Amino acid sequence: MASGELAALLEQEIALVEKILECQASVYSTVKEKNWVNLERDIDCLNELSSQFSAMEAKRDSLIAKQGEDSRELLAKLRSSLLKSKVQNFALNTYIETMQNFVRGVLENAVPQRRNVLYSREGKILKPEPQSVVLNKIL
């Protein structure tokens, strides 16, 4: 009985991770498109799905503790899906970091310095954080 319950729970977790992967792909595309309204919707979706996944994980851990054995094939499939999720997160973080560095470089060249020069403890010149700039045109 517990084995069937564990298998059913693992199947539910795998389906939930697939939904999470779809949401992550949507987050990546909305960030690239700069569609902030849809980004908020997708982040809310991810938060809801991740809380559901956490609850399922707790239930699965208790089932495995009671039973002592687990369905290896389903666990491997779940881990594979989680690895895909990790890769998508890495791709999104890399894209955001690249765009942030690009914008910082553009702003350093385009916006004149309005503040005094800041120095670190070691006496090196610190680069100021980019200032907010509002454009009235879409680039």
GROMACS .gro file of N, CA and C in nm:
model
  417
    1MET      N    1   0.082  -0.120   0.000
    1MET     CA    2   0.000   0.000   0.000
    1MET      C    3   0.086   0.125   0.000
    2ALA      N    4   0.186   0.129   0.089
    2ALA     CA    5   0.272   0.247   0.098
    2ALA      C    6   0.354   0.264  -0.029
    3SER      N    7   0.391   0.152  -0.091
    3SER     CA    8   0.469   0.161  -0.215
    3SER      C    9   0.388   0.226  -0.326
    4GLY      N   10   0.261   0.190  -0.335
    4GLY     CA   11   0.174   0.250  -0.435
    4GLY      C   12   0.150   0.397  -0.406
    5GLU      N   13   0.139   0.431  -0.278
    5GLU     CA   14   0.120   0.571  -0.239
    5GLU      C   15   0.245   0.653  -0.272
    6LEU      N   16   0.361   0.594  -0.248
    6LEU     CA   17   0.487   0.661  -0.281
    6LEU      C   18   0.500   0.681  -0.431
    7ALA      N   19   0.466   0.578  -0.509
    7ALA     CA   20   0.475   0.590  -0.654
    7ALA      C   21   0.380   0.697  -0.706
    8ALA      N   22   0.259   0.702  -0.651
    8ALA     CA   23   0.163   0.804  -0.693
    8ALA      C   24   0.214   0.944  -0.658
    9LEU      N   25   0.273   0.958  -0.540
    9LEU     CA   26   0.326   1.087  -0.497
    9LEU      C   27   0.442   1.130  -0.586
   10LEU      N   28   0.529   1.036  -0.621
   10LEU     CA   29   0.640   1.067  -0.710
   10LEU      C   30   0.590   1.111  -0.848
   11GLU      N   31   0.487   1.045  -0.898
   11GLU     CA   32   0.429   1.085  -1.026
   11GLU      C   33   0.374   1.228  -1.018
   12GLN      N   34   0.309   1.262  -0.905
   12GLN     CA   35   0.257   1.397  -0.887
   12GLN      C   36   0.371   1.498  -0.881
   13GLU      N   37   0.479   1.462  -0.812
   13GLU     CA   38   0.594   1.552  -0.804
   13GLU      C   39   0.656   1.576  -0.940
   14ILE      N   40   0.667   1.471  -1.020
   14ILE     CA   41   0.724   1.483  -1.154
   14ILE      C   42   0.637   1.575  -1.239
   15ALA      N   43   0.504   1.559  -1.231
   15ALA     CA   44   0.413   1.646  -1.307
   15ALA      C   45   0.426   1.791  -1.260
   16LEU      N   46   0.441   1.810  -1.130
   16LEU     CA   47   0.456   1.945  -1.076
   16LEU      C   48   0.587   2.009  -1.121
   17VAL      N   49   0.693   1.931  -1.124
   17VAL     CA   50   0.822   1.985  -1.170
   17VAL      C   51   0.813   2.022  -1.318
   18GLU      N   52   0.739   1.946  -1.397
   18GLU     CA   53   0.720   1.982  -1.537
   18GLU      C   54   0.650   2.118  -1.550
   19LYS      N   55   0.550   2.141  -1.463
   19LYS     CA   56   0.483   2.272  -1.463
   19LYS      C   57   0.580   2.382  -1.422
   20ILE      N   58   0.665   2.353  -1.324
   20ILE     CA   59   0.766   2.450  -1.280
   20ILE      C   60   0.861   2.483  -1.394
   21LEU      N   61   0.900   2.382  -1.470
   21LEU     CA   62   0.989   2.405  -1.584
   21LEU      C   63   0.922   2.495  -1.688
   22GLU      N   64   0.793   2.475  -1.712
   22GLU     CA   65   0.721   2.561  -1.806
   22GLU      C   66   0.718   2.705  -1.755
   23CYS      N   67   0.694   2.721  -1.625
   23CYS     CA   68   0.692   2.856  -1.565
   23CYS      C   69   0.829   2.921  -1.575
   24GLN      N   70   0.935   2.844  -1.551
   24GLN     CA   71   1.071   2.899  -1.561
   24GLN      C   72   1.102   2.944  -1.703
   25ALA      N   73   1.060   2.865  -1.800
   25ALA     CA   74   1.081   2.904  -1.940
   25ALA      C   75   1.006   3.033  -1.971
   26SER      N   76   0.887   3.045  -1.915
   26SER     CA   77   0.808   3.167  -1.936
   26SER      C   78   0.875   3.287  -1.869
   27VAL      N   79   0.931   3.266  -1.751
   27VAL     CA   80   1.004   3.375  -1.682
   27VAL      C   81   1.120   3.421  -1.768
   28TYR      N   82   1.195   3.328  -1.822
   28TYR     CA   83   1.311   3.363  -1.905
   28TYR      C   84   1.267   3.445  -2.026
   29SER      N   85   1.160   3.401  -2.092
   29SER     CA   86   1.116   3.474  -2.212
   29SER      C   87   1.060   3.611  -2.176
   30THR      N   88   0.988   3.623  -2.065
   30THR     CA   89   0.934   3.754  -2.027
   30THR      C   90   1.044   3.850  -1.985
   31VAL      N   91   1.150   3.798  -1.924
   31VAL     CA   92   1.263   3.884  -1.889
   31VAL      C   93   1.330   3.934  -2.017
   32LYS      N   94   1.349   3.846  -2.114
   32LYS     CA   95   1.411   3.887  -2.240
   32LYS      C   96   1.324   3.988  -2.314
   33GLU      N   97   1.192   3.971  -2.305
   33GLU     CA   98   1.099   4.062  -2.373
   33GLU      C   99   1.072   4.188  -2.291
   34LYS      N  100   1.119   4.191  -2.168
   34LYS     CA  101   1.097   4.303  -2.076
   34LYS      C  102   0.947   4.328  -2.053
   35ASN      N  103   0.874   4.219  -2.039
   35ASN     CA  104   0.730   4.225  -2.012
   35ASN      C  105   0.711   4.205  -1.862
   36TRP      N  106   0.713   4.315  -1.788
   36TRP     CA  107   0.719   4.309  -1.641
   36TRP      C  108   0.587   4.264  -1.580
   37VAL      N  109   0.476   4.290  -1.644
   37VAL     CA  110   0.346   4.247  -1.591
   37VAL      C  111   0.339   4.094  -1.593
   38ASN      N  112   0.375   4.037  -1.705
   38ASN     CA  113   0.374   3.891  -1.715
   38ASN      C  114   0.481   3.828  -1.627
   39LEU      N  115   0.590   3.900  -1.605
   39LEU     CA  116   0.695   3.848  -1.517
   39LEU      C  117   0.641   3.833  -1.375
   40GLU      N  118   0.567   3.931  -1.327
   40GLU     CA  119   0.508   3.920  -1.193
   40GLU      C  120   0.414   3.800  -1.185
   41ARG      N  121   0.334   3.780  -1.289
   41ARG     CA  122   0.241   3.666  -1.293
   41ARG      C  123   0.319   3.535  -1.288
   42ASP      N  124   0.426   3.526  -1.368
   42ASP     CA  125   0.505   3.403  -1.372
   42ASP      C  126   0.577   3.377  -1.240
   43ILE      N  127   0.624   3.482  -1.175
   43ILE     CA  128   0.691   3.464  -1.046
   43ILE      C  129   0.592   3.418  -0.941
   44ASP      N  130   0.471   3.472  -0.944
   44ASP     CA  131   0.366   3.425  -0.851
   44ASP      C  132   0.336   3.278  -0.876
   45CYS      N  133   0.330   3.240  -1.003
   45CYS     CA  134   0.307   3.100  -1.039
   45CYS      C  135   0.418   3.011  -0.984
   46LEU      N  136   0.543   3.055  -1.000
   46LEU     CA  137   0.655   2.978  -0.949
   46LEU      C  138   0.651   2.965  -0.797
   47ASN      N  139   0.616   3.073  -0.729
   47ASN     CA  140   0.608   3.068  -0.583
   47ASN      C  141   0.502   2.968  -0.537
   48GLU      N  142   0.387   2.969  -0.603
   48GLU     CA  143   0.279   2.877  -0.567
   48GLU      C  144   0.320   2.733  -0.592
   49LEU      N  145   0.378   2.708  -0.709
   49LEU     CA  146   0.419   2.572  -0.742
   49LEU      C  147   0.531   2.522  -0.651
   50SER      N  148   0.623   2.611  -0.615
   50SER     CA  149   0.733   2.567  -0.528
   50SER      C  150   0.683   2.536  -0.388
   51SER      N  151   0.581   2.609  -0.339
   51SER     CA  152   0.527   2.576  -0.207
   51SER      C  153   0.454   2.441  -0.212
   52GLN      N  154   0.383   2.413  -0.321
   52GLN     CA  155   0.320   2.282  -0.338
   52GLN      C  156   0.425   2.172  -0.342
   53PHE      N  157   0.536   2.199  -0.411
   53PHE     CA  158   0.642   2.099  -0.421
   53PHE      C  159   0.705   2.073  -0.285
   54SER      N  160   0.725   2.177  -0.206
   54SER     CA  161   0.782   2.160  -0.072
   54SER      C  162   0.692   2.071   0.015
   55ALA      N  163   0.562   2.092   0.005
   55ALA     CA  164   0.468   2.009   0.082
   55ALA      C  165   0.476   1.863   0.037
   56MET      N  166   0.486   1.841  -0.095
   56MET     CA  167   0.497   1.705  -0.146
   56MET      C  168   0.628   1.640  -0.103
   57GLU      N  169   0.736   1.719  -0.100
   57GLU     CA  170   0.866   1.668  -0.057
   57GLU      C  171   0.860   1.620   0.088
   58ALA      N  172   0.796   1.698   0.174
   58ALA     CA  173   0.784   1.660   0.314
   58ALA      C  174   0.706   1.529   0.327
   59LYS      N  175   0.598   1.518   0.250
   59LYS     CA  176   0.518   1.396   0.254
   59LYS      C  177   0.599   1.276   0.202
   60ARG      N  178   0.675   1.299   0.093
   60ARG     CA  179   0.756   1.190   0.038
   60ARG      C  180   0.862   1.144   0.136
   61ASP      N  181   0.926   1.240   0.204
   61ASP     CA  182   1.028   1.204   0.303
   61ASP      C  183   0.969   1.119   0.415
   62SER      N  184   0.848   1.154   0.459
   62SER     CA  185   0.786   1.075   0.566
   62SER      C  186   0.748   0.936   0.516
   63LEU      N  187   0.703   0.925   0.392
   63LEU     CA  188   0.670   0.794   0.336
   63LEU      C  189   0.794   0.707   0.323
   64ILE      N  190   0.903   0.766   0.278
   64ILE     CA  191   1.027   0.689   0.262
   64ILE      C  192   1.079   0.646   0.399
   65ALA      N  193   1.065   0.732   0.500
   65ALA     CA  194   1.110   0.695   0.634
   65ALA      C  195   1.028   0.579   0.689
   66LYS      N  196   0.897   0.577   0.662
   66LYS     CA  197   0.812   0.468   0.708
   66LYS      C  198   0.842   0.340   0.633
   67GLN      N  199   0.857   0.352   0.504
   67GLN     CA  200   0.867   0.236   0.417
   67GLN      C  201   1.008   0.178   0.414
   68GLY      N  202   1.109   0.263   0.407
   68GLY     CA  203   1.246   0.215   0.402
   68GLY      C  204   1.298   0.190   0.262
   69GLU      N  205   1.211   0.180   0.163
   69GLU     CA  206   1.254   0.160   0.024
   69GLU      C  207   1.180   0.260  -0.065
   70ASP      N  208   1.235   0.283  -0.181
   70ASP     CA  209   1.173   0.381  -0.270
   70ASP      C  210   1.176   0.332  -0.414
   71SER      N  211   1.101   0.398  -0.497
   71SER     CA  212   1.095   0.365  -0.639
   71SER      C  213   1.211   0.435  -0.710
   72ARG      N  214   1.312   0.360  -0.742
   72ARG     CA  215   1.434   0.418  -0.797
   72ARG      C  216   1.412   0.485  -0.933
   73GLU      N  217   1.333   0.424  -1.019
   73GLU     CA  218   1.312   0.478  -1.153
   73GLU      C  219   1.240   0.614  -1.147
   74LEU      N  220   1.137   0.622  -1.063
   74LEU     CA  221   1.064   0.748  -1.050
   74LEU      C  222   1.150   0.855  -0.984
   75LEU      N  223   1.232   0.816  -0.888
   75LEU     CA  224   1.322   0.913  -0.825
   75LEU      C  225   1.424   0.965  -0.925
   76ALA      N  226   1.473   0.877  -1.012
   76ALA     CA  227   1.569   0.920  -1.114
   76ALA      C  228   1.504   1.019  -1.210
   77LYS      N  229   1.379   0.993  -1.246
   77LYS     CA  230   1.307   1.085  -1.335
   77LYS      C  231   1.284   1.220  -1.268
   78LEU      N  232   1.250   1.218  -1.139
   78LEU     CA  233   1.231   1.341  -1.063
   78LEU      C  234   1.362   1.420  -1.055
   79ARG      N  235   1.470   1.351  -1.026
   79ARG     CA  236   1.600   1.419  -1.018
   79ARG      C  237   1.641   1.477  -1.153
   80SER      N  238   1.608   1.407  -1.260
   80SER     CA  239   1.638   1.458  -1.394
   80SER      C  240   1.561   1.588  -1.420
   81SER      N  241   1.435   1.591  -1.382
   81SER     CA  242   1.357   1.713  -1.400
   81SER      C  243   1.411   1.827  -1.314
   82LEU      N  244   1.453   1.795  -1.194
   82LEU     CA  245   1.509   1.898  -1.107
   82LEU      C  246   1.641   1.952  -1.163
   83LEU      N  247   1.718   1.865  -1.227
   83LEU     CA  248   1.842   1.910  -1.290
   83LEU      C  249   1.812   2.004  -1.407
   84LYS      N  250   1.707   1.976  -1.483
   84LYS     CA  251   1.667   2.066  -1.591
   84LYS      C  252   1.629   2.203  -1.535
   85SER      N  253   1.560   2.201  -1.421
   85SER     CA  254   1.521   2.325  -1.356
   85SER      C  255   1.644   2.405  -1.314
   86LYS      N  256   1.743   2.337  -1.263
   86LYS     CA  257   1.866   2.403  -1.220
   86LYS      C  258   1.938   2.466  -1.340
   87VAL      N  259   1.939   2.397  -1.453
   87VAL     CA  260   2.003   2.450  -1.574
   87VAL      C  261   1.929   2.575  -1.623
   88GLN      N  262   1.795   2.572  -1.618
   88GLN     CA  263   1.719   2.690  -1.660
   88GLN      C  264   1.746   2.808  -1.568
   89ASN      N  265   1.756   2.783  -1.438
   89ASN     CA  266   1.789   2.892  -1.344
   89ASN      C  267   1.926   2.950  -1.373
   90PHE      N  268   2.022   2.864  -1.405
   90PHE     CA  269   2.156   2.911  -1.436
   90PHE      C  270   2.155   2.997  -1.562
   91ALA      N  271   2.079   2.955  -1.663
   91ALA     CA  272   2.071   3.032  -1.788
   91ALA      C  273   2.009   3.170  -1.762
   92LEU      N  274   1.904   3.174  -1.681
   92LEU     CA  275   1.840   3.302  -1.650
   92LEU      C  276   1.936   3.392  -1.573
   93ASN      N  277   2.004   3.337  -1.473
   93ASN     CA  278   2.099   3.417  -1.396
   93ASN      C  279   2.213   3.470  -1.483
   94THR      N  280   2.261   3.389  -1.575
   94THR     CA  281   2.367   3.432  -1.665
   94THR      C  282   2.320   3.545  -1.755
   95TYR      N  283   2.200   3.532  -1.807
   95TYR     CA  284   2.144   3.637  -1.894
   95TYR      C  285   2.129   3.768  -1.817
   96ILE      N  286   2.073   3.761  -1.697
   96ILE     CA  287   2.053   3.882  -1.616
   96ILE      C  288   2.187   3.946  -1.582
   97GLU      N  289   2.285   3.866  -1.545
   97GLU     CA  290   2.417   3.920  -1.512
   97GLU      C  291   2.482   3.986  -1.634
   98THR      N  292   2.469   3.925  -1.751
   98THR     CA  293   2.525   3.982  -1.873
   98THR      C  294   2.459   4.115  -1.907
   99MET      N  295   2.327   4.119  -1.899
   99MET     CA  296   2.255   4.244  -1.928
   99MET      C  297   2.288   4.352  -1.825
  100GLN      N  298   2.302   4.314  -1.700
  100GLN     CA  299   2.336   4.411  -1.596
  100GLN      C  300   2.474   4.470  -1.622
  101ASN      N  301   2.570   4.388  -1.658
  101ASN     CA  302   2.704   4.437  -1.689
  101ASN      C  303   2.703   4.526  -1.813
  102PHE      N  304   2.622   4.491  -1.914
  102PHE     CA  305   2.612   4.572  -2.034
  102PHE      C  306   2.555   4.710  -2.002
  103VAL      N  307   2.445   4.712  -1.926
  103VAL     CA  308   2.382   4.839  -1.891
  103VAL      C  309   2.476   4.922  -1.805
  104ARG      N  310   2.545   4.858  -1.711
  104ARG     CA  311   2.640   4.931  -1.627
  104ARG      C  312   2.750   4.994  -1.714
  105GLY      N  313   2.799   4.922  -1.814
  105GLY     CA  314   2.901   4.976  -1.903
  105GLY      C  315   2.850   5.092  -1.986
  106VAL      N  316   2.728   5.079  -2.037
  106VAL     CA  317   2.670   5.187  -2.115
  106VAL      C  318   2.652   5.311  -2.028
  107LEU      N  319   2.602   5.292  -1.908
  107LEU     CA  320   2.579   5.407  -1.820
  107LEU      C  321   2.709   5.473  -1.776
  108GLU      N  322   2.813   5.394  -1.756
  108GLU     CA  323   2.942   5.453  -1.719
  108GLU      C  324   2.995   5.543  -1.830
  109ASN      N  325   2.970   5.506  -1.954
  109ASN     CA  326   3.017   5.587  -2.067
  109ASN      C  327   2.922   5.701  -2.102
  110ALA      N  328   2.792   5.682  -2.083
  110ALA     CA  329   2.695   5.781  -2.130
  110ALA      C  330   2.659   5.886  -2.025
  111VAL      N  331   2.655   5.848  -1.900
  111VAL     CA  332   2.610   5.941  -1.796
  111VAL      C  333   2.733   6.004  -1.730
  112PRO      N  334   2.741   6.135  -1.731
  112PRO     CA  335   2.857   6.200  -1.666
  112PRO      C  336   2.851   6.180  -1.515
  113GLN      N  337   2.968   6.176  -1.456
  113GLN     CA  338   2.976   6.158  -1.311
  113GLN      C  339   2.931   6.284  -1.241
  114ARG      N  340   2.838   6.269  -1.149
  114ARG     CA  341   2.788   6.383  -1.075
  114ARG      C  342   2.840   6.385  -0.933
  115ARG      N  343   2.901   6.279  -0.891
  115ARG     CA  344   2.949   6.270  -0.754
  115ARG      C  345   3.101   6.278  -0.751
  116ASN      N  346   3.149   6.296  -0.631
  116ASN     CA  347   3.294   6.295  -0.612
  116ASN      C  348   3.347   6.153  -0.626
  117VAL      N  349   3.476   6.140  -0.642
  117VAL     CA  350   3.539   6.010  -0.655
  117VAL      C  351   3.543   5.945  -0.517
  118LEU      N  352   3.507   5.816  -0.512
  118LEU     CA  353   3.511   5.741  -0.386
  118LEU      C  354   3.631   5.647  -0.389
  119TYR      N  355   3.693   5.630  -0.271
  119TYR     CA  356   3.810   5.544  -0.259
  119TYR      C  357   3.780   5.433  -0.159
  120SER      N  358   3.842   5.316  -0.182
  120SER     CA  359   3.826   5.204  -0.090
  120SER      C  360   3.927   5.219   0.024
  121ARG      N  361   3.925   5.125   0.117
  121ARG     CA  362   4.020   5.127   0.228
  121ARG      C  363   4.164   5.116   0.179
  122GLU      N  364   4.181   5.046   0.068
  122GLU     CA  365   4.315   5.027   0.013
  122GLU      C  366   4.359   5.144  -0.074
  123GLY      N  367   4.275   5.243  -0.092
  123GLY     CA  368   4.311   5.360  -0.171
  123GLY      C  369   4.279   5.348  -0.319
  124LYS      N  370   4.205   5.243  -0.358
  124LYS     CA  371   4.168   5.226  -0.498
  124LYS      C  372   4.038   5.301  -0.526
  125ILE      N  373   4.025   5.350  -0.648
  125ILE     CA  374   3.905   5.422  -0.687
  125ILE      C  375   3.791   5.323  -0.703
  126LEU      N  376   3.677   5.351  -0.639
  126LEU     CA  377   3.559   5.266  -0.650
  126LEU      C  378   3.469   5.319  -0.761
  127LYS      N  379   3.418   5.228  -0.841
  127LYS     CA  380   3.324   5.269  -0.946
  127LYS      C  381   3.187   5.285  -0.881
  128PRO      N  382   3.121   5.395  -0.908
  128PRO     CA  383   2.988   5.415  -0.849
  128PRO      C  384   2.885   5.323  -0.914
  129GLU      N  385   2.780   5.294  -0.840
  129GLU     CA  386   2.669   5.215  -0.894
  129GLU      C  387   2.598   5.298  -0.999
  130PRO      N  388   2.541   5.235  -1.100
  130PRO     CA  389   2.471   5.311  -1.203
  130PRO      C  390   2.353   5.389  -1.144
  131GLN      N  391   2.333   5.509  -1.197
  131GLN     CA  392   2.222   5.590  -1.154
  131GLN      C  393   2.099   5.555  -1.237
  132SER      N  394   1.984   5.583  -1.183
  132SER     CA  395   1.861   5.554  -1.256
  132SER      C  396   1.850   5.651  -1.373
  133VAL      N  397   1.814   5.597  -1.489
  133VAL     CA  398   1.795   5.676  -1.608
  133VAL      C  399   1.662   5.632  -1.671
  134VAL      N  400   1.579   5.728  -1.707
  134VAL     CA  401   1.451   5.698  -1.769
  134VAL      C  402   1.456   5.747  -1.912
  135LEU      N  403   1.424   5.657  -2.005
  135LEU     CA  404   1.418   5.691  -2.145
  135LEU      C  405   1.273   5.695  -2.189
  136ASN      N  406   1.240   5.788  -2.278
  136ASN     CA  407   1.103   5.794  -2.325
  136ASN      C  408   1.086   5.723  -2.459
  137LYS      N  409   1.181   5.642  -2.496
  137LYS     CA  410   1.174   5.566  -2.619
  137LYS      C  411   1.214   5.422  -2.592
  138ILE      N  412   1.158   5.330  -2.670
  138ILE     CA  413   1.196   5.190  -2.662
  138ILE      C  414   1.313   5.170  -2.756
  139LEU      N  415   1.419   5.112  -2.706
  139LEU     CA  416   1.538   5.091  -2.788
  139LEU      C  417   1.526   4.963  -2.867
   0.00000   0.00000   0.00000
